[in-house]
Structures are given as structure tokens and as C-alpha cells.
XYZ file of C-alpha atoms in Angstrom:
748
model
C -4.726 94.796 -98.537
C -6.479 97.717 -99.967
C -10.651 97.386 -99.621
C -11.079 99.200 -102.810
C -9.368 97.149 -104.369
C -10.780 93.830 -103.553
C -13.196 91.505 -105.840
C -16.105 90.447 -104.068
C -16.473 87.468 -106.155
C -12.641 86.068 -104.613
C -11.640 88.572 -102.473
C -8.736 89.461 -104.702
C -7.263 92.871 -105.282
C -7.629 94.183 -108.508
C -6.061 97.285 -110.072
C -8.642 99.752 -111.310
C -11.346 97.242 -109.780
C -13.876 100.321 -111.211
C -12.845 100.450 -114.802
C -11.536 96.653 -115.584
C -15.336 95.382 -116.080
C -14.525 91.695 -115.032
C -12.037 90.256 -112.504
C -9.040 88.496 -113.920
C -8.948 86.381 -111.478
C -12.329 84.773 -111.452
C -14.518 86.373 -114.240
C -17.077 88.414 -111.241
C -18.483 91.274 -112.956
C -17.047 94.452 -111.451
C -18.928 96.792 -113.590
C -22.126 95.920 -112.066
C -21.260 94.731 -108.415
C -24.744 93.815 -106.933
C -26.888 90.640 -105.290
C -30.720 89.837 -105.028
C -32.614 92.280 -103.084
C -33.502 90.125 -100.068
C -29.385 89.311 -99.971
C -26.848 91.387 -98.420
C -25.064 93.939 -101.102
C -21.231 93.189 -101.477
C -19.129 95.238 -99.498
C -21.173 94.892 -96.562
C -19.150 95.473 -93.000
C -20.692 92.303 -90.217
C -19.439 93.026 -86.681
C -17.208 96.138 -87.810
C -14.591 92.927 -89.400
C -15.846 90.890 -91.900
C -16.625 92.420 -95.175
C -19.638 90.905 -97.479
C -18.666 89.569 -100.964
C -20.853 87.440 -103.426
C -23.543 84.667 -102.206
C -22.092 81.345 -103.072
C -24.815 78.914 -101.064
C -28.769 79.700 -100.697
C -31.546 77.120 -98.680
C -34.317 77.276 -96.932
C -33.112 78.413 -93.511
C -30.018 80.912 -94.747
C -27.573 82.148 -97.523
C -23.823 81.620 -97.397
C -21.442 84.495 -98.702
C -17.840 84.417 -99.904
C -16.462 87.011 -96.767
C -12.698 88.531 -95.532
C -11.677 88.942 -92.352
C -10.456 91.902 -92.748
C -8.489 91.849 -89.230
C -6.598 88.766 -90.078
C -6.957 89.355 -94.222
C -8.595 85.721 -94.202
C -10.840 84.731 -97.086
C -13.833 83.175 -95.178
C -17.520 81.487 -95.374
C -20.143 83.444 -93.617
C -23.866 81.891 -92.990
C -26.508 83.824 -92.408
C -29.781 83.109 -90.889
C -32.510 83.796 -93.124
C -35.623 81.308 -93.503
C -36.970 81.393 -96.435
C -40.850 82.863 -97.029
C -40.682 83.778 -92.811
C -38.652 86.725 -93.044
C -37.973 89.752 -95.826
C -35.083 92.387 -96.164
C -34.850 95.228 -99.176
C -30.908 95.255 -99.097
C -30.813 98.511 -101.388
C -32.078 100.494 -98.294
C -31.476 98.106 -95.496
C -29.768 95.362 -94.061
C -32.284 94.317 -91.640
C -34.257 91.316 -91.376
C -38.166 91.653 -90.959
C -40.526 88.690 -90.341
C -43.007 88.524 -92.395
C -46.802 89.791 -91.073
C -48.887 86.883 -89.885
C -45.883 84.510 -89.983
C -45.097 82.863 -85.971
C -42.206 84.805 -84.804
C -41.526 81.811 -82.244
C -41.041 79.207 -84.801
C -38.272 81.841 -86.135
C -37.100 82.084 -82.499
C -36.535 78.714 -82.171
C -34.861 78.070 -85.530
C -32.647 80.631 -84.916
C -31.872 78.921 -81.410
C -30.620 76.003 -83.619
C -28.728 77.885 -85.857
C -26.743 79.363 -83.267
C -26.442 75.781 -81.667
C -24.870 74.220 -84.778
C -22.405 77.675 -84.359
C -21.651 75.866 -81.009
C -21.706 72.417 -82.043
C -19.206 72.773 -84.853
C -16.840 75.283 -82.594
C -15.931 72.315 -80.369
C -14.233 70.155 -82.901
C -13.065 73.108 -85.256
C -9.466 71.352 -84.083
C -10.247 68.148 -85.726
C -8.482 68.289 -89.532
C -12.055 66.590 -91.190
C -14.278 69.488 -90.346
C -15.180 72.573 -90.858
C -13.512 75.041 -88.739
C -15.890 77.758 -86.846
C -14.340 80.881 -86.560
C -16.733 83.264 -85.304
C -20.564 83.334 -84.193
C -22.754 86.324 -83.286
C -25.908 88.570 -83.908
C -26.411 91.325 -86.023
C -29.380 92.753 -88.232
C -31.885 91.199 -86.502
C -30.719 88.016 -87.468
C -27.423 85.728 -86.387
C -24.212 84.784 -88.672
C -22.017 82.106 -88.650
C -18.251 82.658 -90.046
C -15.993 79.920 -90.801
C -13.475 78.630 -92.618
C -13.656 79.306 -96.640
C -13.758 75.800 -98.401
C -12.395 76.445 -101.847
C -14.286 73.476 -103.462
C -17.176 71.448 -103.981
C -19.295 69.418 -102.129
C -18.820 65.226 -102.600
C -22.521 65.360 -104.343
C -20.940 68.052 -107.113
C -17.531 65.776 -107.532
C -19.400 62.684 -108.082
C -21.426 64.094 -110.829
C -17.859 65.673 -112.140
C -16.642 62.623 -112.360
C -18.815 60.306 -113.934
C -20.993 59.078 -110.316
C -18.319 57.597 -108.665
C -14.703 57.361 -107.885
C -11.867 54.726 -107.265
C -11.656 53.100 -104.112
C -8.704 53.975 -103.025
C -9.234 57.288 -103.603
C -12.433 57.294 -101.470
C -10.519 55.430 -98.749
C -7.635 58.021 -98.799
C -9.607 60.965 -98.504
C -12.283 59.654 -96.417
C -9.435 58.452 -93.777
C -9.594 62.530 -91.442
C -13.062 62.244 -91.628
C -13.680 58.920 -90.109
C -10.735 59.738 -87.323
C -12.349 63.428 -87.269
C -15.638 61.502 -86.474
C -14.184 59.292 -83.459
C -13.084 62.469 -81.600
C -16.968 64.032 -82.009
C -18.204 60.367 -80.298
C -15.440 60.532 -78.027
C -16.940 64.021 -76.593
C -20.574 62.448 -76.613
C -21.883 63.908 -80.214
C -23.662 62.599 -82.819
C -23.660 64.392 -86.238
C -26.642 62.480 -87.379
C -26.972 64.301 -91.327
C -24.087 62.309 -93.243
C -24.415 62.354 -97.054
C -22.781 63.390 -99.866
C -24.618 66.936 -99.490
C -22.516 67.823 -95.883
C -18.821 66.984 -97.194
C -16.432 69.239 -98.937
C -13.871 68.283 -101.619
C -10.902 71.071 -101.421
C -9.208 71.972 -104.502
C -6.285 69.465 -102.957
C -8.148 66.810 -102.775
C -9.216 66.656 -99.003
C -12.844 65.854 -97.440
C -14.277 68.206 -95.111
C -17.722 67.540 -92.790
C -20.206 70.284 -92.760
C -23.525 70.466 -91.222
C -23.533 69.739 -87.689
C -27.344 71.604 -87.649
C -28.685 68.343 -86.761
C -25.955 67.070 -83.843
C -26.844 65.999 -80.601
C -25.478 64.761 -77.400
C -26.194 60.626 -77.454
C -24.060 60.023 -74.154
C -26.317 58.313 -71.196
C -29.371 59.418 -72.710
C -29.401 56.790 -75.591
C -33.237 55.961 -74.062
C -34.258 59.932 -74.748
C -36.425 60.378 -77.935
C -34.219 63.043 -80.249
C -36.276 64.668 -83.370
C -35.859 62.289 -86.813
C -33.310 63.673 -88.968
C -32.710 62.241 -92.283
C -31.472 61.834 -95.580
C -32.870 58.654 -97.411
C -30.675 56.314 -98.397
C -28.025 57.475 -95.909
C -30.207 57.265 -92.494
C -30.392 54.005 -90.561
C -33.636 52.878 -89.814
C -33.691 54.182 -85.689
C -33.339 57.791 -87.174
C -37.047 57.079 -88.515
C -38.449 56.499 -85.237
C -38.339 58.914 -82.228
C -37.600 56.915 -79.731
C -34.891 55.031 -82.343
C -31.758 54.495 -80.165
C -29.326 56.472 -81.901
C -25.227 56.584 -81.562
C -21.801 56.914 -82.926
C -22.974 53.299 -84.658
C -25.965 55.702 -86.198
C -22.989 58.078 -88.054
C -21.013 54.716 -89.122
C -24.507 53.654 -91.265
C -24.712 57.295 -92.898
C -20.830 57.342 -93.604
C -20.153 53.816 -94.845
C -23.686 54.205 -96.635
C -21.680 57.422 -98.508
C -18.640 55.135 -98.510
C -20.961 52.519 -100.632
C -22.287 55.654 -103.119
C -18.938 56.785 -104.182
C -17.087 53.353 -104.938
C -20.276 51.810 -106.706
C -22.283 54.932 -107.857
C -24.992 53.778 -106.783
C -27.382 55.261 -103.900
C -28.311 53.003 -101.108
C -31.509 51.136 -100.860
C -33.596 53.468 -98.069
C -33.280 51.362 -94.346
C -36.551 51.286 -94.092
C -37.242 49.499 -97.529
C -34.517 46.938 -96.416
C -36.429 46.227 -93.484
C -38.901 44.482 -95.562
C -36.508 42.417 -97.819
C -32.799 43.364 -97.783
C -31.665 43.256 -101.230
C -28.763 45.598 -100.894
C -25.646 44.316 -103.157
C -22.278 44.382 -101.800
C -19.784 47.153 -103.489
C -18.173 43.920 -105.179
C -20.998 42.394 -106.423
C -21.312 45.998 -108.010
C -17.754 45.800 -109.326
C -15.798 47.683 -106.970
C -12.205 46.932 -106.559
C -11.955 46.484 -102.939
C -10.716 43.468 -100.243
C -13.276 40.792 -99.111
C -12.273 42.924 -95.459
C -13.266 45.969 -96.854
C -16.225 44.683 -98.858
C -17.520 43.164 -95.104
C -16.307 46.347 -93.187
C -18.989 48.103 -95.700
C -21.829 45.880 -94.939
C -21.619 45.530 -91.859
C -21.429 49.094 -91.688
C -24.423 49.384 -92.881
C -26.544 46.097 -91.303
C -29.979 47.515 -90.974
C -29.838 46.672 -87.105
C -28.267 48.953 -85.124
C -27.033 45.422 -83.163
C -25.053 44.189 -86.096
C -23.292 46.775 -87.483
C -20.091 48.336 -86.488
C -20.841 50.368 -83.520
C -17.841 52.503 -83.847
C -15.698 54.839 -86.495
C -12.820 52.959 -84.473
C -14.174 49.539 -85.158
C -14.537 50.792 -89.000
C -11.166 52.670 -89.475
C -9.399 49.507 -88.086
C -11.862 47.535 -90.659
C -10.916 49.444 -93.661
C -7.395 50.407 -92.964
C -6.400 47.623 -91.863
C -5.454 44.237 -92.016
C -5.523 42.751 -88.445
C -9.218 44.429 -87.969
C -11.219 41.524 -87.548
C -14.807 42.377 -88.926
C -17.297 40.401 -86.751
C -15.494 41.521 -83.430
C -18.004 44.056 -82.324
C -20.138 44.043 -79.218
C -23.385 45.536 -80.008
C -25.475 48.136 -77.848
C -28.182 46.532 -75.271
C -31.170 47.768 -77.850
C -33.491 44.422 -78.376
C -35.163 43.092 -76.137
C -35.496 39.844 -74.467
C -38.845 39.945 -75.468
C -38.059 40.900 -78.832
C -38.330 38.381 -81.881
C -35.200 37.558 -83.516
C -34.495 40.223 -86.486
C -33.979 38.830 -89.821
C -29.856 39.928 -90.102
C -29.554 38.762 -86.383
C -27.808 35.300 -85.879
C -29.490 32.580 -83.334
C -27.687 32.459 -80.311
C -29.806 29.951 -79.046
C -28.226 27.217 -80.749
C -25.066 25.599 -79.691
C -24.125 22.615 -81.197
C -21.260 21.790 -78.773
C -23.323 19.107 -77.036
C -25.870 17.263 -79.060
C -28.211 17.002 -75.091
C -28.665 18.972 -72.701
C -26.421 22.087 -74.496
C -24.316 22.880 -72.043
C -21.007 23.840 -73.218
C -17.813 23.629 -71.202
C -16.050 25.322 -74.104
C -15.927 29.000 -72.030
C -13.893 26.575 -69.183
C -17.524 26.506 -66.529
C -17.529 22.633 -66.046
C -21.093 21.011 -66.284
C -20.818 19.886 -62.392
C -20.835 23.436 -61.498
C -23.229 24.617 -63.607
C -25.566 21.428 -62.493
C -24.838 22.027 -58.262
C -26.302 25.715 -59.093
C -29.152 24.891 -60.822
C -30.171 22.910 -58.142
C -29.298 25.754 -55.298
C -31.621 28.126 -57.623
C -34.304 25.193 -57.468
C -34.567 24.904 -53.985
C -34.739 28.724 -53.547
C -37.745 28.913 -55.805
C -39.116 25.866 -53.894
C -38.903 28.262 -50.526
C -40.877 31.492 -52.044
C -43.547 29.042 -53.708
C -44.476 27.639 -50.120
C -44.492 31.150 -49.093
C -46.399 32.452 -51.615
C -48.734 29.355 -50.563
C -49.535 30.520 -47.494
C -52.661 32.835 -46.991
C -52.616 36.488 -46.571
C -54.611 39.062 -44.645
C -55.648 41.410 -47.055
C -54.081 44.810 -47.939
C -56.687 47.846 -48.214
C -54.460 50.057 -49.353
C -54.240 48.064 -52.417
C -56.264 47.985 -55.450
C -58.066 44.421 -55.601
C -57.265 42.936 -58.615
C -59.846 40.832 -59.634
C -60.851 39.989 -63.548
C -64.222 40.478 -65.183
C -65.343 36.552 -65.123
C -64.675 36.192 -61.688
C -66.602 39.655 -60.736
C -69.525 37.939 -62.903
C -69.269 34.491 -61.333
C -69.494 36.615 -58.429
C -72.603 38.150 -59.012
C -73.911 34.819 -59.999
C -73.707 33.089 -56.565
C -75.382 36.100 -55.168
C -78.549 35.963 -57.323
C -79.190 31.984 -55.993
C -78.434 32.654 -52.444
C -81.725 35.941 -52.449
C -84.173 33.546 -53.225
C -86.872 36.243 -51.618
C -89.933 37.158 -53.543
C -89.526 40.525 -51.572
C -86.014 40.829 -52.294
C -86.522 39.791 -55.970
C -88.951 42.791 -56.320
C -86.935 45.345 -54.713
C -83.875 44.274 -56.407
C -85.044 44.290 -60.152
C -84.401 47.771 -61.060
C -80.663 48.315 -59.230
C -79.527 44.708 -60.271
C -80.372 45.473 -64.030
C -78.521 48.686 -63.214
C -75.751 46.307 -61.967
C -75.135 43.987 -64.899
C -75.776 47.228 -67.391
C -72.267 48.651 -65.414
C -71.090 45.126 -65.614
C -71.402 45.275 -69.249
C -69.809 48.503 -69.808
C -66.387 48.170 -67.797
C -65.824 44.266 -69.181
C -63.112 43.774 -71.537
C -65.243 41.901 -73.979
C -67.471 44.750 -73.976
C -64.469 47.399 -74.570
C -63.507 45.749 -76.888
C -67.075 44.794 -78.977
C -67.493 48.650 -78.670
C -63.669 49.265 -80.605
C -62.288 50.789 -77.301
C -59.181 48.770 -77.142
C -56.985 51.460 -75.434
C -59.224 50.646 -72.715
C -59.414 47.070 -73.129
C -55.829 46.731 -73.053
C -55.605 48.911 -70.021
C -57.845 46.953 -67.738
C -56.566 43.802 -68.839
C -53.145 45.293 -67.517
C -54.567 46.429 -64.737
C -55.943 42.747 -63.678
C -52.700 41.049 -64.544
C -51.825 38.949 -67.186
C -50.161 35.884 -65.957
C -52.897 33.318 -66.946
C -52.659 32.614 -70.688
C -56.181 33.761 -71.635
C -55.115 37.110 -70.099
C -51.895 37.332 -72.605
C -53.952 36.557 -75.470
C -56.926 38.596 -74.984
C -54.568 40.720 -74.282
C -52.661 40.371 -77.950
C -55.844 39.801 -79.393
C -56.271 43.842 -78.123
C -52.971 45.113 -79.180
C -53.733 43.355 -82.832
C -57.219 45.313 -82.790
C -55.769 49.061 -81.891
C -53.218 48.241 -84.603
C -54.922 47.795 -87.409
C -57.621 50.913 -86.214
C -54.670 53.068 -85.767
C -53.509 52.194 -89.247
C -57.531 52.340 -90.790
C -58.033 55.827 -89.312
C -54.721 57.697 -90.172
C -54.762 56.392 -93.284
C -57.946 57.460 -93.952
C -56.979 60.915 -92.609
C -53.703 61.230 -95.157
C -56.413 60.155 -97.829
C -59.016 63.537 -95.908
C -55.135 65.439 -95.963
C -54.984 66.203 -92.350
C -51.810 65.355 -92.216
C -51.172 66.353 -88.418
C -53.442 64.670 -86.837
C -52.418 61.556 -88.624
C -48.921 62.255 -87.407
C -50.415 63.240 -83.775
C -52.143 59.651 -83.803
C -49.147 57.857 -84.597
C -47.266 58.879 -82.267
C -49.565 58.872 -79.099
C -50.021 54.919 -80.173
C -46.511 54.818 -80.798
C -45.792 56.284 -77.136
C -49.161 54.327 -76.098
C -47.274 50.684 -77.346
C -44.156 51.465 -75.694
C -45.612 52.192 -72.613
C -47.391 48.942 -73.038
C -44.270 47.066 -73.804
C -42.352 48.913 -70.534
C -45.027 47.564 -68.046
C -45.391 43.685 -69.710
C -43.434 42.961 -72.309
C -45.725 42.016 -74.303
C -45.798 44.461 -77.484
C -43.199 43.329 -80.128
C -41.313 46.119 -81.873
C -43.006 45.127 -84.638
C -45.456 47.487 -84.070
C -43.241 50.146 -84.044
C -41.350 49.270 -86.986
C -44.795 49.276 -88.955
C -45.942 52.272 -87.478
C -42.899 54.349 -88.486
C -43.442 52.780 -91.915
C -47.061 53.909 -91.772
C -45.536 57.291 -90.477
C -43.617 57.383 -93.329
C -45.993 56.991 -95.501
C -48.042 59.709 -94.678
C -44.624 62.053 -94.427
C -44.556 61.605 -98.061
C -47.706 62.036 -98.493
C -47.119 65.167 -97.081
C -44.051 66.586 -99.145
C -46.314 65.281 -102.265
C -49.613 67.422 -101.383
C -47.285 70.877 -101.359
C -45.798 69.614 -104.323
C -50.073 69.855 -105.455
C -50.545 72.891 -103.652
C -47.293 74.492 -105.374
C -48.558 73.470 -108.917
C -52.121 74.796 -107.718
C -50.764 78.524 -107.128
C -49.035 78.631 -110.632
C -52.954 78.844 -112.467
C -53.327 82.054 -109.888
C -49.843 83.017 -110.609
C -49.572 83.076 -107.110
C -45.835 83.178 -106.179
C -45.701 83.453 -102.557
C -48.150 80.665 -102.228
C -46.061 78.376 -104.450
C -42.554 79.691 -102.520
C -44.556 78.691 -99.064
C -45.444 75.483 -100.419
C -42.109 74.432 -101.933
C -40.740 75.375 -98.644
C -42.893 73.684 -96.418
C -42.021 70.687 -98.742
C -38.337 71.279 -98.459
C -38.432 71.463 -94.501
C -40.670 68.347 -94.322
C -39.323 65.849 -92.029
C -39.465 62.910 -94.995
C -38.248 65.483 -97.660
C -35.777 63.331 -99.573
C -32.557 64.411 -102.164
C -34.524 62.984 -104.930
C -37.066 65.239 -104.319
C -34.838 67.975 -105.816
C -36.466 71.107 -103.943
C -34.389 73.860 -105.976
C -34.998 72.342 -109.462
C -38.736 71.671 -108.614
C -38.834 75.557 -107.841
C -37.261 76.161 -111.413
C -39.809 73.913 -112.760
C -42.538 75.857 -111.412
C -41.333 79.052 -112.017
C -41.160 77.952 -115.696
C -44.489 77.164 -115.687
C -45.565 80.275 -113.851
C -43.647 82.888 -116.326
C -45.080 80.830 -119.370
C -48.708 81.728 -118.309
C -47.927 85.219 -117.222
C -45.992 85.575 -120.922
C -49.361 84.159 -122.305
C -51.576 86.771 -120.342
C -49.094 89.716 -121.708
C -49.457 88.311 -125.378
C -53.215 88.036 -125.115
C -53.259 91.582 -123.466
C -50.634 93.204 -126.546
C -47.696 93.999 -124.303
C -45.382 95.068 -126.404
C -42.059 93.390 -126.880
C -39.653 95.447 -124.846
C -42.019 94.625 -121.681
C -42.506 90.901 -122.708
C -38.322 91.105 -122.720
C -37.879 93.173 -119.292
C -40.710 90.884 -117.451
C -38.308 87.396 -119.037
C -35.335 89.702 -118.154
C -36.438 89.651 -114.170
C -37.752 86.438 -113.816
C -35.486 84.161 -116.258
C -32.911 83.381 -113.006
C -36.007 82.225 -111.117
C -36.408 79.925 -114.054
C -33.072 78.345 -113.601
C -32.026 80.131 -116.918
C -34.511 78.066 -118.878
C -33.697 77.544 -122.247
C -37.347 77.646 -123.605
C -38.183 80.928 -121.506
C -34.546 82.452 -123.071
C -35.669 81.075 -126.959
C -38.783 82.984 -126.410
C -36.587 86.314 -125.061
C -34.612 85.890 -128.165
C -37.746 85.586 -130.419
C -39.168 88.893 -128.750
C -36.022 90.333 -129.367
C -35.983 89.525 -132.833
C -39.480 90.784 -133.219
C -38.447 93.954 -131.452
C -35.718 95.023 -134.060
C -37.393 93.912 -137.030
C -40.155 96.530 -135.741
C -37.646 99.308 -135.326
C -36.089 98.768 -138.860
C -32.329 97.367 -137.100
C -30.499 94.192 -137.306
C -30.545 92.475 -134.156
C -26.575 91.228 -134.100
C -24.281 91.052 -136.888
C -23.821 87.655 -138.383
C -20.016 86.689 -138.351
C -17.862 83.243 -138.932
C -18.512 81.255 -136.034
C -14.553 79.347 -134.958
C -15.297 76.113 -133.753
C -12.481 73.394 -132.006
C -12.187 69.525 -131.742
C -15.189 67.849 -132.872
C -16.764 71.138 -133.683
C -17.406 72.930 -130.343
C -17.189 76.543 -129.775
C -16.423 75.790 -126.481
C -15.460 71.802 -126.141
C -15.135 72.294 -122.197
C -18.630 74.524 -121.520
C -19.485 70.661 -119.769
C -16.379 69.962 -117.947
C -14.995 72.816 -115.998
C -16.445 76.302 -114.988
C -15.816 79.170 -117.894
C -13.799 82.463 -117.213
C -14.015 85.778 -118.619
C -10.397 84.672 -120.561
C -12.584 82.152 -122.395
C -15.147 84.300 -123.539
C -13.923 87.301 -124.137
C -12.738 86.675 -127.487
C -15.975 85.291 -129.108
C -18.268 87.726 -130.995
C -21.942 88.439 -130.000
C -22.711 85.594 -132.890
C -20.430 83.499 -131.502
C -21.947 83.872 -128.294
C -24.941 83.382 -129.580
C -24.516 80.314 -130.556
C -22.037 79.184 -127.474
C -24.756 78.884 -125.104
C -27.224 76.699 -126.915
C -24.283 74.379 -127.669
C -24.496 73.582 -123.975
C -28.091 72.349 -124.524
C -27.579 70.852 -127.912
C -24.359 68.528 -126.440
C -27.818 66.469 -124.903
C -29.747 66.982 -128.301
C -31.903 69.413 -127.732
C -33.791 71.279 -131.457
C -34.023 75.090 -131.500
C -37.139 76.955 -132.164
C -33.773 78.993 -134.309
C -33.615 76.996 -137.836
C -30.287 78.802 -138.450
C -29.472 77.076 -134.814
C -30.377 73.762 -135.706
C -28.601 73.827 -138.715
C -25.477 75.061 -137.550
C -25.451 71.990 -135.120
C -26.365 69.425 -137.605
C -23.003 69.911 -139.476
C -21.448 67.912 -136.383
C -21.591 64.191 -135.913
C -21.971 64.321 -131.916
C -25.371 66.107 -132.306
C -28.222 63.928 -132.008
C -31.252 66.278 -132.505
C -33.457 64.421 -131.165
C -35.325 65.989 -128.572
C -38.003 68.426 -129.044
C -37.776 71.879 -127.233
C -41.321 71.078 -125.599
C -39.540 67.609 -124.174
C -36.639 68.429 -123.068
C -35.558 67.871 -119.164
C -33.599 71.001 -117.813
C -32.526 68.156 -115.476
C -29.518 66.358 -117.490
C -27.707 69.874 -117.349
C -25.042 68.715 -115.345
C -23.668 71.554 -112.112
C -20.982 72.725 -114.025
C -23.238 73.240 -117.305
C -25.909 75.335 -115.286
C -22.799 77.517 -113.665
C -21.370 78.454 -116.957
C -25.005 78.901 -118.597
C -25.639 81.542 -115.905
C -22.213 82.576 -116.774
C -22.181 83.619 -120.701
C -25.971 85.201 -120.239
C -24.448 87.369 -116.979
C -21.166 88.390 -119.672
C -23.614 89.109 -122.290
C -25.727 91.795 -120.114
C -22.259 92.988 -119.332
C -21.487 93.158 -122.554
C -24.910 94.954 -123.386
C -26.173 91.574 -125.753
C -29.206 91.389 -123.881
């Protein structure tokens, strides 16, 4: 293939590339090949063999480019490690990435290591049909790269949007099967994905599914007790992923995948698992109208059971339940997660109940007769009697062991000593020392520690002295209750004071402390861990909202870097949610900032040309906001009036169907051929037609008059009240395309 003919928008050959204007295959603007300055420019060569094309995605930690393997002549995807807000690049000067001054290089190095680990994790499973293939990874330009197979398609999230929010159950199960089988192999290799959701599944142009993004994948085999980092997508993450000590395993991916299936066939995002722990209001797919069998319905609900021990435990069990009429959904071996000291959970059956015998509860249904059981019980009682007698024989004290005497016993011993000492001289000489002893005793007693609010010390003292007696256990539980309440109050105050780091540190320390006490005594129910996890989630969400506030505050000062950093912190926060829609918030904040700057420019008497130039430079950052676009047209019209030249020639407007210039602009991506025949005047109305579909009114009365001719136009949303989030991804893409085409043609 001739590199001088390759289009960076689709990697196909184009004859006379430098003179045709736009690619006939994909509509890419070949007369103005460029990317933003922080992105690599098209035709950059990496590792001596990968040609860089257009940007196809960008997030907080990386930029993804269309690429071409020059040796194998294959289209690929190239993912570049680029933590936005921490590094910078001027690609017109150099491809090198450099750190911003004052940023923590250690953090960036840690993230880069995680980026490379993602490549290594993915590479292990590249031969699986349902997982994207990794072809290469390497370091260059002061950063790192992953080369993957290029998937010609869209994410499942986008696919759902394009199909009315859901897809048929038959299609869902057919497309999901390769993913389920592939995840079974991933789990067999001792890995769990931990981040399955519609965002991380691609739909190929042939209707297949491929799982992406193994950046959160971790080993689980052999270390189920080990603390794992918290990774979650609200609605798709199981409750154990909200807890650093939550026991994660294949059952965690089962939850996320069945939640994704639930979303596909119902169109409803599942209730967050943390909310379901309080009250499980999740409706089954059949209750929401899904056309599936009772067995498939039960499989999905069991795959999404709140607690891990009640779930289908692996992908093989899920596959059997969904795809085989013979699979028994309830025939599952739960993991050994719940301890004997834990109370029964809401969706856990009471296994102690037995209806086989009305008396002793001993059943012979398992093949063991009652006589054998009674003989065994008698033998155990005999052994216990021998041990009890041995325990009653006095033992010589062992000076190497610490005396374990509770505070009440110490007080009784002190009283006996005082009564035995009746000498006046002794009384006189012992006054000061006795008083000091009483003072020390008061400081060290459990009651004194409780009174001082030193609950952790009180718990440690009780545990050290033994808790075999009911009174000791009761005191221990009271101390634990008080420590829990103290922790909630303290961290709530810190949250209100915006000291989120300290609040999180205290919560993590208390959670670990309760786990340690539970390990030593068995007296702490995991109710506290769940409650503290809820508090952690509450504080985490407050932190995200606080960063949005900070970003908003930066707007008034036109502090773009401050706004971007706050939004980046929000997007990378532990409890950031898809519902936060950081990209849309960024566009909204940019819109507000641009409006403030335009008002300042207007007040300062800036020229129309300068204002239009500023809008051109920043319009894309606002997501091509319609209000900003109208201001550009307003100042463009003003400028042409000033110079006495007509802005554009009015022509007839050709409409089709119900009166649309571009009838499919809301349902498919436009190409060069869709707009090439339109005049500048028609293109002006075609651009606003996308917004008009959602009832928006316009500042140009000529535009309003045009759309009011058609029955589909509602015209019931004021310009200032219009919510850009109602636009679909396809519509946004088409708006970008039309604006770029207008620029290419010299219309703006």
C-alpha cells in the first residue's frame, strides 16, 4: 500500500489524496489534516512501523488513534498513555510528552505501570473470540502505547442508544455467548475483569461483541482474602467491589455481566447494589416485559443476587442456566464467605430449619441413621467431660504469660488490702500512694476509658482480658457500638468541612480495626463493614460533587486549567458514576466560560472578527453548543453588514419526507455525499434542523419560520432552556461533521 495515498480517517487508499478535498470512503477532510496540539498529528510513525491516523477516542488517562501496521498492512487501534492535566505536548513541535511543573511524577509513573499491566493482561487472552486482541505494546515519546486490533463498530452503550435503549433478548443472548465463554477462560487463568459494563463492550459491524479495557483486571486465585482496590461502575458493580476487603472472584464478573444483560433486554439500568442492600426493589426482567423463559429470568436474577454466596458462581454456571434447558439455576456451590458469627442476610435462606423431623431436628434423609449420630454425640460428650476435669486441676502460674485479670477483680483486691491494713502509721504513710493508685486504676479501667470516649482502648482492654463471660461480651458490644457511632459522627463532620482525605483515612482505619477485632473474637458482625462502606460511598460521592463545585467556581475567573483539573479529579474519583457524564459537564462548563468571556469581550468593545475567531477556537470545547454557534452567526452577520457584503446567498431549500433537509441525520452518521449537493444556505438550515427535532427555538426568526411549516416541529423549548444532553451520539457526530464541512468550504 502506498503511504502517500492513505487516508488517516479510514486507512484506505485515495487517489490524488492531496487534491480531492474529502475522502470518498469516509468523508475525512484531506485538505486540512490536523489534530489538536496535545494529540499526535496524523502520519506520525511509531516504533518504526505504526502509522498514526485520526483520534477515535480520548479519556482521562489516554488517547486512542486509528492506526495502520505498515508491515502487515492491517488497520489497528493505538492507545497512548496521556493523563490529561498532568502531562502536555505541542505536537506541532515535537511528539514528546512532558510533565506539567508541580505535578507528582511518582503518580504518573504508577499509572503508566498500570497502563502497561493492562496490555499484559489483555495479551494473555488475545486468542479468545469475545476479547479484543493486543498486538504490541512499547514505550516511546516519554510515554507508553498499546497496539490492539481495530474493531469497526461502536460501544454497547452507543448501540443501545441507537436502538431505543434496549435490544431483543434473543439478539442479546446470541451476541453475549462469546463473551461469557471468553470470561470463563479468563477466570480459569486466575483473573477477573472487575469493570464489565456497556461502556466496555464493543459491537462490531457484523453484530458480534468484544470485551475491552482490562485496566482494572486483577488476579484472584489463591488470595481471595487479600484486599483489592475498589473498582466500580454504579449499577453494574456488585456490593463486594465497594469494599476494599470485599471478596472478589468470578462471581463478581457474573454480577456485572448479568447486570449488563439486564440493561440490554429491559432498557433499565439496574439499581445500585449498595442501595439494594438496604431494600432490594430490583424488578425481574420479566416484570419489565422482557420476552425470556422463566429459567433465563431466574438465571439473571440469581446472577445479580446482592450477596455473593447467593449468586451463580462462575460463567459456566451462567452459560448453562441461560443456554441449556437442562441447567439447574439453583444448583450452585456458594463460596465460603459468610462466617458463623454473621447474622443471616436478607436473601439467604435459613439453613437451620428442617421439617423432616418434628422433634430433635435430626434427619436421616442423607443416609446416616439416628442411632449412629447419637453414638457419635455420646462419644463427643465423654471427651468434653475429660477435658473439663483436666481444666479444674490447679495449675502452677506461668510467669511467662501475661496475667489476664479484669478491672473489677483488680478493684476487689485493692479493697481487701485496705481492710487488712489498720495501722494508723500505715494509713498515714500510704495516703499519697493509695490516692495515686486509685487515680491510675481509674485511668485504666474499662468504664473510665468508655467515659473518656476512648472506645478503641476499651475494646483492646476487654479483648486482652478475655470475653468469655456474658458481661464482658455485652461491654465489648457496647464499646463497638460507641466506636462505630463516633466514627460516623467524626467522618460526617470532616465531610462537611471538605476534608475528604482524612475522613476516608479514618473510615479505612476503623474498617480494618473492626475486621481485626472480628478475627480475634468473632464478636463483630459484618453489618458494621457494610455500614462503614455506605458511609465511605456517601463521602466519596460528596467528594465528586465538591469537585464539580470547584470546577464551577473556576468558571467565573476563566480559570480553564483549574476547571479541567477539578473535572479530572471528579472523573478519576473512586465513586465517580456514569451518570456524572464528565464529558458533558466539561462541555457545559466550557460553554459557561465562553459566555463569560464573550460578555467581557463585548463590554471591552472587541471587534466582530476577534469575537468570531474566539468562538471558532473554542466552539468544539463546548460540544458545538447551539447557543454559542448562534452567537457566531450573529457576529458574522454583523460583520458583513459593517463591510456591506451579503453574508450568504438565499436559495431555495429542498426538503424530503415530512419536510427534512437531511431525513436521516438523527439515525445514521452522515458522509460527504449526503451534504455535497447542499448549498451554503441549505447547509445552514440543515445544521439547525438537528436541534429543531428536539423542539428548540432559534434567535434567527428566518430559521423559526422555516421549521414552523412542518408538523413535526414543536418549537416549545426556549434557547436558554435547551438541554444539549438530549442529543444522541449520532446527532452530535453529525453536528461536528457539518461544522467541519462548513469550515472546509470556507463558509465559516
